[in-house]
């Protein structure tokens, strides 16, 4: 019997029909609606999240639930062989034009529902600006006092013009067309202005330096400087990628740049370029922090 | 090369005003489609308020002029002229647009440009010429050169991401109403555009980086097959002389590898798109389908179903001549009938029975892979969608103030 079962499993695996269960939108959304708000944030009442949210936004708001992506850049995650996080998204359009979005993490698109739903992130869109809501407990206050939003951190909505690639005759068309991704091309929003509110609890001191992935740190770059290909390297046809470890100060400047790997003849050019990059300050709980990351430069020889 | 690097406070304020304006303007446009295609006289218009745009894609060249009264106040934009010139700018086997096609495009662009200057008095610095990412040929520099030598304007080529953003904002109304309640529309919608060489999609997704601020990502989805390129591929497989039935069998056979698999691959990278409940369907084959199946329906946003796609597919195979000559007996209004007849002419000149079958096969594949049949999903054909990118672009440029 056990041999039979083992064989069956083997056949199923081999035939590819033994697949992870597909993520059911109905189940995922129902789970997020039913979970107690207190389980998403201990300071909220012990009542179903959907009821709490509906009362918060009011009966006049147009509320919509759906399954949604909640991670950053899922295409990148796929390329790295990682699962894409799935969220039950609830968005509400208030009669005054404000929009509230709350993302509740429910699992991944590949594995289905995993564990209990948890608070992912939330934001309020108001007069063309996006305001992050870091904790679910902050949402009621943010909605009650719209003016307070202006004192918090805001992100301007993406400006269309910053994504466009201009081509002039003679320019390399292929390069201009392949371009950079929308997010790379968008100048980052202005540096957030930390303005502590009197009622806010003092935040714990942030750790000395935070490690951040290259993808994230590149997304925060305001000034990107490409290295100059050294003539000496060109002569010997030295090419390839050079990785530089960078430490970025609280105000977004590169204060340290050290070589991790790469051709010796290309290293100094990469370090020189990395030192000139400027980033949007990275915020942690509203406080700018020092960041450690890497920048990789690719040197390609052309005819 | 990128623009808009500096962000002073004033610029940010202007951009905020622009964002709000864009949303309002398109909301107005979305519910007043009859302004498209009309020409009105500029009258006492300040020339600084006029902006002209010409967009080149693989299906043809589109031109539009808008009048923006006061963008800072968001008081409105009016489309005062639109025109479409159908020409094939598809690539040859070497991945290049032929020099004859480039010349023809250059001449058409110059005609539009001259009309904008002379008839509509648009200042030259406020005429923009853009190239769609759909073009994708290797020798677009030659096209840019041709355009510049004729008009003096440097072309701007859109990346897929830029185009997705323009298309989402230009096509999907920001909100919709049920009873007395307004709902956000963009967060639950996607745009799918079946072009000549590519099938593209896009949607707006709120994202929150691990560290940093939330932002709207305009997700772009693309497969390298459109109606024309898929028709060519089928022709290569079954032979140019193959009959309709053999062609249809070839289309079915190739659909899996050329259409469905790439669609699935895109879905793996952007799984959220299949959960969006509203699908705004665009592209020449969709326009052809709706013109041929329901010529009398003139709404700006025309709901359709998977059944429509299946009927279109069946008729394209079994009765293409009937399909291409629909009855207009239900159209009582002479003006509407003339407009429909013009549209039918465009469809007949652009499509053969074989390219209708190829397009219908793509439509079927998109519908099945992206679960159009799922309960609660709403599919809409957007009548003015072919102008959405150029109009979004013009509003954007208008928002930047007087051109240097």
mmCIF file of N, CA, C and O in Angstrom, chain A residues 48-134:
data_model
loop_
_atom_site.group_PDB
_atom_site.id
_atom_site.type_symbol
_atom_site.label_atom_id
_atom_site.label_comp_id
_atom_site.label_asym_id
_atom_site.label_seq_id
_atom_site.Cartn_x
_atom_site.Cartn_y
_atom_site.Cartn_z
ATOM 1 N N UNK A 48 -14.161 42.379 13.969
ATOM 2 C CA UNK A 48 -13.660 42.073 12.628
ATOM 3 C C UNK A 48 -13.128 43.329 11.925
ATOM 4 O O UNK A 48 -13.749 44.398 11.985
ATOM 5 N N UNK A 49 -12.007 43.150 11.244
ATOM 6 C CA UNK A 49 -11.346 44.288 10.601
ATOM 7 C C UNK A 49 -12.276 44.997 9.613
ATOM 8 O O UNK A 49 -12.312 46.227 9.553
ATOM 9 N N UNK A 50 -13.049 44.208 8.837
ATOM 10 C CA UNK A 50 -13.930 44.819 7.827
ATOM 11 C C UNK A 50 -14.942 45.758 8.494
ATOM 12 O O UNK A 50 -15.224 46.842 7.980
ATOM 13 N N UNK A 51 -15.492 45.332 9.647
ATOM 14 C CA UNK A 51 -16.466 46.179 10.355
ATOM 15 C C UNK A 51 -15.797 47.451 10.868
ATOM 16 O O UNK A 51 -16.340 48.544 10.768
ATOM 17 N N UNK A 52 -14.612 47.260 11.440
ATOM 18 C CA UNK A 52 -13.871 48.410 11.987
ATOM 19 C C UNK A 52 -13.558 49.410 10.871
ATOM 20 O O UNK A 52 -13.749 50.613 11.036
ATOM 21 N N UNK A 53 -13.131 48.883 9.736
ATOM 22 C CA UNK A 53 -12.746 49.755 8.623
ATOM 23 C C UNK A 53 -13.964 50.492 8.074
ATOM 24 O O UNK A 53 -13.920 51.694 7.807
ATOM 25 N N UNK A 54 -15.070 49.752 7.937
ATOM 26 C CA UNK A 54 -16.284 50.365 7.391
ATOM 27 C C UNK A 54 -16.762 51.507 8.293
ATOM 28 O O UNK A 54 -17.145 52.577 7.824
ATOM 29 N N UNK A 55 -16.715 51.261 9.600
ATOM 30 C CA UNK A 55 -17.137 52.318 10.530
ATOM 31 C C UNK A 55 -16.192 53.524 10.428
ATOM 32 O O UNK A 55 -16.633 54.669 10.488
ATOM 33 N N UNK A 56 -14.936 53.231 10.235
ATOM 34 C CA UNK A 56 -13.941 54.299 10.162
ATOM 35 C C UNK A 56 -14.161 55.191 8.940
ATOM 36 O O UNK A 56 -14.126 56.415 9.044
ATOM 37 N N UNK A 57 -14.398 54.587 7.783
ATOM 38 C CA UNK A 57 -14.507 55.389 6.553
ATOM 39 C C UNK A 57 -15.930 55.912 6.332
ATOM 40 O O UNK A 57 -16.142 56.831 5.545
ATOM 41 N N UNK A 58 -16.890 55.313 7.015
ATOM 42 C CA UNK A 58 -18.270 55.790 6.913
ATOM 43 C C UNK A 58 -19.058 55.078 5.832
ATOM 44 O O UNK A 58 -18.487 54.523 4.889
ATOM 45 N N UNK A 59 -20.370 55.124 5.973
ATOM 46 C CA UNK A 59 -21.238 54.392 5.047
ATOM 47 C C UNK A 59 -21.282 55.009 3.659
ATOM 48 O O UNK A 59 -21.653 54.357 2.687
ATOM 49 N N UNK A 60 -20.926 56.289 3.574
ATOM 50 C CA UNK A 60 -20.974 56.969 2.275
ATOM 51 C C UNK A 60 -19.761 56.660 1.397
ATOM 52 O O UNK A 60 -19.747 56.998 0.213
ATOM 53 N N UNK A 61 -18.737 56.053 1.987
ATOM 54 C CA UNK A 61 -17.515 55.773 1.213
ATOM 55 C C UNK A 61 -17.733 54.563 0.308
ATOM 56 O O UNK A 61 -18.414 53.615 0.678
ATOM 57 N N UNK A 62 -17.156 54.616 -0.879
ATOM 58 C CA UNK A 62 -17.206 53.465 -1.789
ATOM 59 C C UNK A 62 -16.061 52.525 -1.457
ATOM 60 O O UNK A 62 -14.901 52.881 -1.642
ATOM 61 N N UNK A 63 -16.409 51.355 -0.922
ATOM 62 C CA UNK A 63 -15.369 50.433 -0.443
ATOM 63 C C UNK A 63 -15.256 49.248 -1.399
ATOM 64 O O UNK A 63 -16.254 48.654 -1.791
ATOM 65 N N UNK A 64 -14.034 48.912 -1.741
ATOM 66 C CA UNK A 64 -13.792 47.791 -2.653
ATOM 67 C C UNK A 64 -12.683 46.896 -2.092
ATOM 68 O O UNK A 64 -11.671 47.381 -1.628
ATOM 69 N N UNK A 65 -12.940 45.583 -2.126
ATOM 70 C CA UNK A 65 -11.941 44.600 -1.669
ATOM 71 C C UNK A 65 -11.447 43.819 -2.881
ATOM 72 O O UNK A 65 -12.225 43.461 -3.757
ATOM 73 N N UNK A 66 -10.166 43.508 -2.874
ATOM 74 C CA UNK A 66 -9.643 42.656 -3.940
ATOM 75 C C UNK A 66 -8.288 42.072 -3.522
ATOM 76 O O UNK A 66 -7.669 42.550 -2.573
ATOM 77 N N UNK A 67 -7.873 41.053 -4.264
ATOM 78 C CA UNK A 67 -6.546 40.502 -4.030
ATOM 79 C C UNK A 67 -5.559 41.312 -4.854
ATOM 80 O O UNK A 67 -5.855 41.683 -5.991
ATOM 81 N N UNK A 68 -4.397 41.579 -4.273
ATOM 82 C CA UNK A 68 -3.494 42.509 -4.920
ATOM 83 C C UNK A 68 -2.037 42.151 -4.610
ATOM 84 O O UNK A 68 -1.769 41.406 -3.675
ATOM 85 N N UNK A 69 -1.145 42.717 -5.410
ATOM 86 C CA UNK A 69 0.283 42.552 -5.110
ATOM 87 C C UNK A 69 0.625 43.502 -3.968
ATOM 88 O O UNK A 69 0.181 44.638 -3.971
ATOM 89 N N UNK A 70 1.435 43.028 -3.012
ATOM 90 C CA UNK A 70 1.770 43.987 -1.961
ATOM 91 C C UNK A 70 3.263 44.178 -1.801
ATOM 92 O O UNK A 70 3.712 45.003 -1.045
ATOM 93 N N UNK A 71 4.036 43.414 -2.529
ATOM 94 C CA UNK A 71 5.476 43.611 -2.427
ATOM 95 C C UNK A 71 5.917 44.686 -3.380
ATOM 96 O O UNK A 71 5.104 45.291 -4.065
ATOM 97 N N UNK A 72 7.220 44.888 -3.406
ATOM 98 C CA UNK A 72 7.746 45.868 -4.336
ATOM 99 C C UNK A 72 8.283 45.149 -5.544
ATOM 100 O O UNK A 72 8.978 44.136 -5.417
ATOM 101 N N UNK A 73 7.934 45.632 -6.723
ATOM 102 C CA UNK A 73 8.487 45.130 -7.970
ATOM 103 C C UNK A 73 8.476 43.605 -8.057
ATOM 104 O O UNK A 73 9.523 42.955 -7.971
ATOM 105 N N UNK A 74 7.303 42.999 -8.219
ATOM 106 C CA UNK A 74 7.234 41.538 -8.259
ATOM 107 C C UNK A 74 8.083 40.902 -9.348
ATOM 108 O O UNK A 74 8.593 39.807 -9.162
ATOM 109 N N UNK A 75 8.264 41.620 -10.453
ATOM 110 C CA UNK A 75 9.085 41.085 -11.543
ATOM 111 C C UNK A 75 10.498 40.772 -11.061
ATOM 112 O O UNK A 75 11.101 39.768 -11.427
ATOM 113 N N UNK A 76 10.999 41.652 -10.167
ATOM 114 C CA UNK A 76 12.344 41.478 -9.632
ATOM 115 C C UNK A 76 12.389 40.239 -8.729
ATOM 116 O O UNK A 76 13.336 39.473 -8.747
ATOM 117 N N UNK A 77 11.323 40.067 -7.945
ATOM 118 C CA UNK A 77 11.261 38.909 -7.043
ATOM 119 C C UNK A 77 11.272 37.610 -7.841
ATOM 120 O O UNK A 77 11.940 36.651 -7.463
ATOM 121 N N UNK A 78 10.519 37.605 -8.945
ATOM 122 C CA UNK A 78 10.456 36.404 -9.782
ATOM 123 C C UNK A 78 11.845 36.090 -10.333
ATOM 124 O O UNK A 78 12.293 34.940 -10.311
ATOM 125 N N UNK A 79 12.529 37.151 -10.780
ATOM 126 C CA UNK A 79 13.875 36.951 -11.332
ATOM 127 C C UNK A 79 14.809 36.371 -10.278
ATOM 128 O O UNK A 79 15.731 35.628 -10.591
ATOM 129 N N UNK A 80 14.560 36.723 -9.035
ATOM 130 C CA UNK A 80 15.406 36.208 -7.950
ATOM 131 C C UNK A 80 14.895 34.872 -7.412
ATOM 132 O O UNK A 80 15.422 34.353 -6.427
ATOM 133 N N UNK A 81 13.843 34.344 -8.016
ATOM 134 C CA UNK A 81 13.288 33.060 -7.589
ATOM 135 C C UNK A 81 12.522 33.144 -6.278
ATOM 136 O O UNK A 81 12.365 32.138 -5.582
ATOM 137 N N UNK A 82 12.069 34.347 -5.932
ATOM 138 C CA UNK A 82 11.347 34.500 -4.663
ATOM 139 C C UNK A 82 9.844 34.583 -4.912
ATOM 140 O O UNK A 82 9.393 34.949 -5.994
ATOM 141 N N UNK A 83 9.094 34.235 -3.875
ATOM 142 C CA UNK A 83 7.637 34.259 -3.984
ATOM 143 C C UNK A 83 7.131 35.702 -3.923
ATOM 144 O O UNK A 83 7.751 36.563 -3.306
ATOM 145 N N UNK A 84 5.989 35.937 -4.574
ATOM 146 C CA UNK A 84 5.428 37.290 -4.595
ATOM 147 C C UNK A 84 4.362 37.410 -3.503
ATOM 148 O O UNK A 84 3.369 36.675 -3.510
ATOM 149 N N UNK A 85 4.552 38.315 -2.561
ATOM 150 C CA UNK A 85 3.569 38.456 -1.494
ATOM 151 C C UNK A 85 2.206 38.904 -2.032
ATOM 152 O O UNK A 85 2.134 39.724 -2.944
ATOM 153 N N UNK A 86 1.173 38.339 -1.455
ATOM 154 C CA UNK A 86 -0.191 38.693 -1.864
ATOM 155 C C UNK A 86 -0.886 39.405 -0.706
ATOM 156 O O UNK A 86 -0.693 39.052 0.457
ATOM 157 N N UNK A 87 -1.661 40.391 -1.027
ATOM 158 C CA UNK A 87 -2.390 41.148 -0.012
ATOM 159 C C UNK A 87 -3.875 41.190 -0.346
ATOM 160 O O UNK A 87 -4.243 41.240 -1.520
ATOM 161 N N UNK A 88 -4.688 41.179 0.677
ATOM 162 C CA UNK A 88 -6.079 41.551 0.500
ATOM 163 C C UNK A 88 -6.083 43.072 0.606
ATOM 164 O O UNK A 88 -5.663 43.627 1.618
ATOM 165 N N UNK A 89 -6.490 43.703 -0.482
ATOM 166 C CA UNK A 89 -6.465 45.176 -0.499
ATOM 167 C C UNK A 89 -7.871 45.695 -0.277
ATOM 168 O O UNK A 89 -8.818 45.229 -0.906
ATOM 169 N N UNK A 90 -8.007 46.637 0.630
ATOM 170 C CA UNK A 90 -9.296 47.325 0.734
ATOM 171 C C UNK A 90 -9.030 48.792 0.436
ATOM 172 O O UNK A 90 -8.115 49.395 0.991
ATOM 173 N N UNK A 91 -9.778 49.318 -0.527
ATOM 174 C CA UNK A 91 -9.641 50.747 -0.789
ATOM 175 C C UNK A 91 -11.000 51.417 -0.663
ATOM 176 O O UNK A 91 -12.023 50.819 -0.975
ATOM 177 N N UNK A 92 -10.961 52.611 -0.148
ATOM 178 C CA UNK A 92 -12.216 53.342 0.082
ATOM 179 C C UNK A 92 -12.084 54.749 -0.461
ATOM 180 O O UNK A 92 -11.074 55.418 -0.231
ATOM 181 N N UNK A 93 -13.094 55.159 -1.222
ATOM 182 C CA UNK A 93 -13.129 56.532 -1.716
ATOM 183 C C UNK A 93 -14.122 57.292 -0.849
ATOM 184 O O UNK A 93 -15.313 56.956 -0.802
ATOM 185 N N UNK A 94 -13.611 58.284 -0.142
ATOM 186 C CA UNK A 94 -14.454 59.039 0.794
ATOM 187 C C UNK A 94 -15.219 60.133 0.046
ATOM 188 O O UNK A 94 -14.759 60.593 -1.007
ATOM 189 N N UNK A 95 -16.354 60.562 0.606
ATOM 190 C CA UNK A 95 -17.125 61.597 -0.095
ATOM 191 C C UNK A 95 -16.332 62.889 -0.329
ATOM 192 O O UNK A 95 -16.596 63.611 -1.275
ATOM 193 N N UNK A 96 -15.334 63.154 0.510
ATOM 194 C CA UNK A 96 -14.554 64.385 0.311
ATOM 195 C C UNK A 96 -13.415 64.209 -0.696
ATOM 196 O O UNK A 96 -12.584 65.101 -0.877
ATOM 197 N N UNK A 97 -13.353 63.043 -1.345
ATOM 198 C CA UNK A 97 -12.354 62.830 -2.395
ATOM 199 C C UNK A 97 -11.104 62.115 -1.933
ATOM 200 O O UNK A 97 -10.283 61.713 -2.751
ATOM 201 N N UNK A 98 -10.936 61.969 -0.614
ATOM 202 C CA UNK A 98 -9.752 61.258 -0.152
ATOM 203 C C UNK A 98 -9.901 59.768 -0.431
ATOM 204 O O UNK A 98 -11.016 59.244 -0.449
ATOM 205 N N UNK A 99 -8.757 59.127 -0.620
ATOM 206 C CA UNK A 99 -8.783 57.682 -0.863
ATOM 207 C C UNK A 99 -7.902 57.001 0.190
ATOM 208 O O UNK A 99 -6.810 57.489 0.494
ATOM 209 N N UNK A 100 -8.419 55.922 0.748
ATOM 210 C CA UNK A 100 -7.669 55.174 1.759
ATOM 211 C C UNK A 100 -7.404 53.779 1.209
ATOM 212 O O UNK A 100 -8.310 53.133 0.692
ATOM 213 N N UNK A 101 -6.171 53.343 1.324
ATOM 214 C CA UNK A 101 -5.836 51.980 0.889
ATOM 215 C C UNK A 101 -5.158 51.263 2.048
ATOM 216 O O UNK A 101 -4.223 51.796 2.650
ATOM 217 N N UNK A 102 -5.662 50.070 2.378
ATOM 218 C CA UNK A 102 -5.009 49.252 3.411
ATOM 219 C C UNK A 102 -4.700 47.894 2.785
ATOM 220 O O UNK A 102 -5.549 47.284 2.138
ATOM 221 N N UNK A 103 -3.485 47.452 2.985
ATOM 222 C CA UNK A 103 -3.054 46.150 2.464
ATOM 223 C C UNK A 103 -2.845 45.186 3.630
ATOM 224 O O UNK A 103 -2.062 45.474 4.544
ATOM 225 N N UNK A 104 -3.530 44.062 3.558
ATOM 226 C CA UNK A 104 -3.379 43.034 4.590
ATOM 227 C C UNK A 104 -2.677 41.837 3.952
ATOM 228 O O UNK A 104 -3.205 41.237 3.009
ATOM 229 N N UNK A 105 -1.513 41.503 4.447
ATOM 230 C CA UNK A 105 -0.759 40.378 3.868
ATOM 231 C C UNK A 105 -1.434 39.060 4.207
ATOM 232 O O UNK A 105 -1.769 38.805 5.377
ATOM 233 N N UNK A 106 -1.620 38.249 3.190
ATOM 234 C CA UNK A 106 -2.336 36.978 3.413
ATOM 235 C C UNK A 106 -1.516 35.755 3.004
ATOM 236 O O UNK A 106 -1.856 34.630 3.352
ATOM 237 N N UNK A 107 -0.455 35.935 2.266
ATOM 238 C CA UNK A 107 0.349 34.799 1.809
ATOM 239 C C UNK A 107 1.124 35.182 0.573
ATOM 240 O O UNK A 107 1.521 36.340 0.427
ATOM 241 N N UNK A 108 1.306 34.221 -0.308
ATOM 242 C CA UNK A 108 1.979 34.539 -1.564
ATOM 243 C C UNK A 108 1.161 33.972 -2.719
ATOM 244 O O UNK A 108 0.360 33.053 -2.534
ATOM 245 N N UNK A 109 1.374 34.535 -3.890
ATOM 246 C CA UNK A 109 0.623 34.069 -5.065
ATOM 247 C C UNK A 109 1.001 32.636 -5.421
ATOM 248 O O UNK A 109 0.204 31.905 -5.969
ATOM 249 N N UNK A 110 2.217 32.233 -5.085
ATOM 250 C CA UNK A 110 2.668 30.891 -5.446
ATOM 251 C C UNK A 110 2.196 29.848 -4.439
ATOM 252 O O UNK A 110 1.749 28.765 -4.819
ATOM 253 N N UNK A 111 2.310 30.169 -3.145
ATOM 254 C CA UNK A 111 2.018 29.156 -2.117
ATOM 255 C C UNK A 111 0.595 29.233 -1.600
ATOM 256 O O UNK A 111 0.147 28.350 -0.872
ATOM 257 N N UNK A 112 -0.089 30.294 -1.897
ATOM 258 C CA UNK A 112 -1.445 30.456 -1.387
ATOM 259 C C UNK A 112 -1.440 31.116 -0.020
ATOM 260 O O UNK A 112 -0.468 31.787 0.354
ATOM 261 N N UNK A 113 -2.518 30.903 0.730
ATOM 262 C CA UNK A 113 -2.641 31.556 2.037
ATOM 263 C C UNK A 113 -1.671 30.900 3.009
ATOM 264 O O UNK A 113 -1.631 29.675 3.134
ATOM 265 N N UNK A 114 -0.876 31.718 3.661
ATOM 266 C CA UNK A 114 0.073 31.172 4.644
ATOM 267 C C UNK A 114 -0.060 31.958 5.939
ATOM 268 O O UNK A 114 -0.011 33.179 5.943
ATOM 269 N N UNK A 115 -0.253 31.268 7.017
ATOM 270 C CA UNK A 115 -0.329 31.911 8.331
ATOM 271 C C UNK A 115 -1.534 32.819 8.473
ATOM 272 O O UNK A 115 -2.466 32.793 7.656
ATOM 273 N N UNK A 116 -1.501 33.632 9.507
ATOM 274 C CA UNK A 116 -2.604 34.564 9.750
ATOM 275 C C UNK A 116 -2.377 35.862 8.988
ATOM 276 O O UNK A 116 -1.231 36.271 8.793
ATOM 277 N N UNK A 117 -3.467 36.518 8.588
ATOM 278 C CA UNK A 117 -3.278 37.820 7.924
ATOM 279 C C UNK A 117 -2.548 38.800 8.845
ATOM 280 O O UNK A 117 -2.709 38.738 10.070
ATOM 281 N N UNK A 118 -1.741 39.652 8.249
ATOM 282 C CA UNK A 118 -1.053 40.664 9.059
ATOM 283 C C UNK A 118 -1.072 41.996 8.302
ATOM 284 O O UNK A 118 -1.212 42.018 7.072
ATOM 285 N N UNK A 119 -0.923 43.070 9.052
ATOM 286 C CA UNK A 119 -0.952 44.395 8.435
ATOM 287 C C UNK A 119 0.265 44.562 7.528
ATOM 288 O O UNK A 119 1.394 44.330 7.960
ATOM 289 N N UNK A 120 0.019 44.943 6.285
ATOM 290 C CA UNK A 120 1.115 45.170 5.346
ATOM 291 C C UNK A 120 1.498 46.640 5.329
ATOM 292 O O UNK A 120 2.474 47.046 5.932
ATOM 293 N N UNK A 121 0.693 47.432 4.702
ATOM 294 C CA UNK A 121 0.919 48.872 4.702
ATOM 295 C C UNK A 121 -0.379 49.582 4.350
ATOM 296 O O UNK A 121 -1.349 48.941 3.931
ATOM 297 N N UNK A 122 -0.372 50.884 4.531
ATOM 298 C CA UNK A 122 -1.568 51.668 4.226
ATOM 299 C C UNK A 122 -1.143 53.058 3.785
ATOM 300 O O UNK A 122 -0.035 53.501 4.076
ATOM 301 N N UNK A 123 -2.020 53.703 3.062
ATOM 302 C CA UNK A 123 -1.714 55.064 2.604
ATOM 303 C C UNK A 123 -3.016 55.824 2.398
ATOM 304 O O UNK A 123 -4.075 55.227 2.183
ATOM 305 N N UNK A 124 -2.909 57.125 2.505
ATOM 306 C CA UNK A 124 -4.048 57.999 2.210
ATOM 307 C C UNK A 124 -3.649 58.884 1.037
ATOM 308 O O UNK A 124 -2.569 59.481 1.041
ATOM 309 N N UNK A 125 -4.519 58.931 0.031
ATOM 310 C CA UNK A 125 -4.281 59.827 -1.106
ATOM 311 C C UNK A 125 -5.175 61.038 -0.906
ATOM 312 O O UNK A 125 -6.389 60.904 -0.747
ATOM 313 N N UNK A 126 -4.557 62.199 -0.890
ATOM 314 C CA UNK A 126 -5.322 63.412 -0.626
ATOM 315 C C UNK A 126 -4.750 64.549 -1.462
ATOM 316 O O UNK A 126 -3.565 64.851 -1.373
ATOM 317 N N UNK A 127 -5.594 65.136 -2.279
ATOM 318 C CA UNK A 127 -5.192 66.257 -3.136
ATOM 319 C C UNK A 127 -3.902 65.961 -3.892
ATOM 320 O O UNK A 127 -2.956 66.755 -3.900
ATOM 321 N N UNK A 128 -3.859 64.801 -4.494
ATOM 322 C CA UNK A 128 -2.725 64.467 -5.345
ATOM 323 C C UNK A 128 -1.458 64.073 -4.610
ATOM 324 O O UNK A 128 -0.390 64.012 -5.209
ATOM 325 N N UNK A 129 -1.562 63.830 -3.315
ATOM 326 C CA UNK A 129 -0.378 63.395 -2.583
ATOM 327 C C UNK A 129 -0.673 62.088 -1.881
ATOM 328 O O UNK A 129 -1.816 61.817 -1.506
ATOM 329 N N UNK A 130 0.378 61.300 -1.685
ATOM 330 C CA UNK A 130 0.233 60.030 -0.975
ATOM 331 C C UNK A 130 0.860 60.157 0.407
ATOM 332 O O UNK A 130 2.013 60.574 0.527
ATOM 333 N N UNK A 131 0.106 59.801 1.423
ATOM 334 C CA UNK A 131 0.607 59.871 2.787
ATOM 335 C C UNK A 131 0.685 58.459 3.356
ATOM 336 O O UNK A 131 -0.339 57.774 3.425
ATOM 337 N N UNK A 132 1.855 58.020 3.746
ATOM 338 C CA UNK A 132 1.933 56.669 4.303
ATOM 339 C C UNK A 132 1.306 56.607 5.695
ATOM 340 O O UNK A 132 1.355 57.584 6.443
ATOM 341 N N UNK A 133 0.701 55.494 5.997
ATOM 342 C CA UNK A 133 0.193 55.258 7.366
ATOM 343 C C UNK A 133 0.994 54.074 7.887
ATOM 344 O O UNK A 133 0.828 52.949 7.422
ATOM 345 N N UNK A 134 1.907 54.358 8.806
ATOM 346 C CA UNK A 134 2.871 53.333 9.218
ATOM 347 C C UNK A 134 2.232 52.261 10.092
ATOM 348 O O UNK A 134 2.634 51.116 10.059
#
